[in-house]
């Protein structure tokens, strides 16, 4: 018997796909931020202080961090989705893919409990 809100789509698969999409957004934004930070045009009065200023720029730290973090999310989500699929395939192979759930309405009760009058 199908419960309310139950669907054929596995929630862990939806979460894995959502995490992969978020990871790809992180990768694209990290590439854009890195591209902007590392293609800065040097001014005509270029000196050593300018090198120190450019090296401490937040986008130069944020861009690579977003790239690595996005890659970590994409790879981790892919591994988790793969492990989930392997586990489900193993359950199907051993014949335990669908757990049997019984409700009280499905059980035939031949002997009803004694009423108060029968006890007296």
mmCIF file of C-alpha atoms in Angstrom:
data_model
loop_
_atom_site.group_PDB
_atom_site.id
_atom_site.type_symbol
_atom_site.label_atom_id
_atom_site.label_comp_id
_atom_site.label_asym_id
_atom_site.label_seq_id
_atom_site.Cartn_x
_atom_site.Cartn_y
_atom_site.Cartn_z
ATOM 1 C CA UNK A 1 0.000 0.000 0.000
ATOM 2 C CA UNK A 2 1.441 3.334 -1.047
ATOM 3 C CA UNK A 3 1.747 5.967 1.649
ATOM 4 C CA UNK A 4 0.907 9.620 1.153
ATOM 5 C CA UNK A 5 3.829 11.565 -0.296
ATOM 6 C CA UNK A 6 5.690 8.448 -1.376
ATOM 7 C CA UNK A 7 7.141 8.603 -4.868
ATOM 8 C CA UNK A 8 9.216 6.387 -7.102
ATOM 9 C CA UNK A 9 12.120 8.856 -7.066
ATOM 10 C CA UNK A 10 14.666 8.127 -4.356
ATOM 11 C CA UNK A 11 15.343 11.151 -2.156
ATOM 12 C CA UNK A 12 19.073 10.408 -1.904
ATOM 13 C CA UNK A 13 19.321 10.551 -5.696
ATOM 14 C CA UNK A 14 17.591 13.936 -5.725
ATOM 15 C CA UNK A 15 19.982 15.211 -3.036
ATOM 16 C CA UNK A 16 23.015 13.916 -4.960
ATOM 17 C CA UNK A 17 21.887 15.614 -8.173
ATOM 18 C CA UNK A 18 21.192 18.842 -6.280
ATOM 19 C CA UNK A 19 24.635 18.731 -4.651
ATOM 20 C CA UNK A 20 26.283 18.141 -8.036
ATOM 21 C CA UNK A 21 24.464 21.165 -9.466
ATOM 22 C CA UNK A 22 25.558 23.306 -6.504
ATOM 23 C CA UNK A 23 29.134 22.037 -6.908
ATOM 24 C CA UNK A 24 29.103 22.978 -10.590
ATOM 25 C CA UNK A 25 27.857 26.456 -9.666
ATOM 26 C CA UNK A 26 30.789 26.766 -7.227
ATOM 27 C CA UNK A 27 33.234 25.652 -9.942
ATOM 28 C CA UNK A 28 31.894 28.131 -12.505
ATOM 29 C CA UNK A 29 31.868 31.004 -10.000
ATOM 30 C CA UNK A 30 35.400 30.116 -8.860
ATOM 31 C CA UNK A 31 36.602 30.139 -12.464
ATOM 32 C CA UNK A 32 35.001 33.539 -13.073
ATOM 33 C CA UNK A 33 36.410 35.055 -9.860
ATOM 34 C CA UNK A 34 39.874 33.595 -10.563
ATOM 35 C CA UNK A 35 39.787 34.837 -14.133
ATOM 36 C CA UNK A 36 38.910 38.352 -13.029
ATOM 37 C CA UNK A 37 41.471 38.370 -10.188
ATOM 38 C CA UNK A 38 44.416 37.057 -12.204
ATOM 39 C CA UNK A 39 43.919 39.141 -15.377
ATOM 40 C CA UNK A 40 44.319 42.519 -13.730
ATOM 41 C CA UNK A 41 46.141 45.150 -15.782
ATOM 42 C CA UNK A 42 49.165 46.607 -14.003
ATOM 43 C CA UNK A 43 49.273 50.383 -13.577
ATOM 44 C CA UNK A 44 52.045 52.520 -15.093
ATOM 45 C CA UNK A 45 53.627 53.226 -11.671
ATOM 46 C CA UNK A 46 54.233 49.522 -10.929
ATOM 47 C CA UNK A 47 56.490 48.809 -7.887
ATOM 48 C CA UNK A 48 57.062 46.240 -5.099
ATOM 49 C CA UNK A 49 54.238 47.583 -2.950
ATOM 50 C CA UNK A 50 51.814 46.827 -5.781
ATOM 51 C CA UNK A 51 52.969 43.160 -5.789
ATOM 52 C CA UNK A 52 52.293 42.926 -2.064
ATOM 53 C CA UNK A 53 48.866 44.552 -2.509
ATOM 54 C CA UNK A 54 47.896 42.189 -5.354
ATOM 55 C CA UNK A 55 49.066 39.111 -3.422
ATOM 56 C CA UNK A 56 46.714 39.918 -0.542
ATOM 57 C CA UNK A 57 43.637 40.302 -2.728
ATOM 58 C CA UNK A 58 40.542 38.433 -1.520
ATOM 59 C CA UNK A 59 39.433 37.302 -5.006
ATOM 60 C CA UNK A 60 42.837 35.644 -5.491
ATOM 61 C CA UNK A 61 42.116 33.513 -2.436
ATOM 62 C CA UNK A 62 38.386 33.079 -2.978
ATOM 63 C CA UNK A 63 38.583 31.913 -6.619
ATOM 64 C CA UNK A 64 40.793 28.836 -6.065
ATOM 65 C CA UNK A 65 38.909 28.011 -2.860
ATOM 66 C CA UNK A 66 35.606 27.960 -4.772
ATOM 67 C CA UNK A 67 37.163 25.781 -7.480
ATOM 68 C CA UNK A 68 38.496 23.210 -5.003
ATOM 69 C CA UNK A 69 35.355 23.234 -2.845
ATOM 70 C CA UNK A 70 33.105 22.805 -5.903
ATOM 71 C CA UNK A 71 35.253 19.940 -7.177
ATOM 72 C CA UNK A 72 35.090 18.303 -3.742
ATOM 73 C CA UNK A 73 31.274 18.564 -3.709
ATOM 74 C CA UNK A 74 30.911 17.151 -7.237
ATOM 75 C CA UNK A 75 33.272 14.219 -6.629
ATOM 76 C CA UNK A 76 31.812 13.483 -3.189
ATOM 77 C CA UNK A 77 28.240 13.529 -4.482
ATOM 78 C CA UNK A 78 29.160 11.258 -7.362
ATOM 79 C CA UNK A 79 30.842 8.780 -5.024
ATOM 80 C CA UNK A 80 27.885 8.798 -2.615
ATOM 81 C CA UNK A 81 25.372 8.294 -5.444
ATOM 82 C CA UNK A 82 27.503 5.444 -6.805
ATOM 83 C CA UNK A 83 27.706 3.748 -3.413
ATOM 84 C CA UNK A 84 23.940 4.083 -2.977
ATOM 85 C CA UNK A 85 23.351 2.540 -6.411
ATOM 86 C CA UNK A 86 25.739 -0.323 -5.658
ATOM 87 C CA UNK A 87 23.979 -0.992 -2.345
ATOM 88 C CA UNK A 88 20.539 -1.019 -3.997
ATOM 89 C CA UNK A 89 21.795 -3.343 -6.742
ATOM 90 C CA UNK A 90 23.202 -5.666 -4.084
ATOM 91 C CA UNK A 91 19.851 -5.733 -2.285
ATOM 92 C CA UNK A 92 18.044 -6.488 -5.545
ATOM 93 C CA UNK A 93 20.505 -9.291 -6.292
ATOM 94 C CA UNK A 94 19.854 -10.906 -2.927
ATOM 95 C CA UNK A 95 16.085 -10.480 -3.241
ATOM 96 C CA UNK A 96 15.550 -7.887 -0.529
ATOM 97 C CA UNK A 97 14.984 -4.826 -2.697
ATOM 98 C CA UNK A 98 11.476 -4.098 -1.420
ATOM 99 C CA UNK A 99 11.027 -4.359 2.332
ATOM 100 C CA UNK A 100 7.733 -5.907 3.340
ATOM 101 C CA UNK A 101 5.658 -3.586 5.444
ATOM 102 C CA UNK A 102 2.486 -4.758 7.144
ATOM 103 C CA UNK A 103 -0.207 -2.602 8.590
ATOM 104 C CA UNK A 104 -2.746 -3.620 11.194
ATOM 105 C CA UNK A 105 -5.486 -3.651 8.527
ATOM 106 C CA UNK A 106 -3.608 -6.292 6.480
ATOM 107 C CA UNK A 107 -3.419 -8.835 9.314
ATOM 108 C CA UNK A 108 -6.373 -11.198 9.649
ATOM 109 C CA UNK A 109 -7.320 -11.571 13.270
ATOM 110 C CA UNK A 110 -9.246 -14.771 13.855
ATOM 111 C CA UNK A 111 -9.503 -14.435 17.603
ATOM 112 C CA UNK A 112 -10.678 -11.088 18.803
ATOM 113 C CA UNK A 113 -9.766 -10.173 22.365
ATOM 114 C CA UNK A 114 -12.424 -11.031 24.927
ATOM 115 C CA UNK A 115 -14.864 -8.288 25.751
ATOM 116 C CA UNK A 116 -15.635 -7.142 29.277
ATOM 117 C CA UNK A 117 -18.830 -9.247 29.464
ATOM 118 C CA UNK A 118 -16.978 -12.423 28.428
ATOM 119 C CA UNK A 119 -14.380 -11.947 31.147
ATOM 120 C CA UNK A 120 -17.021 -11.797 33.919
#
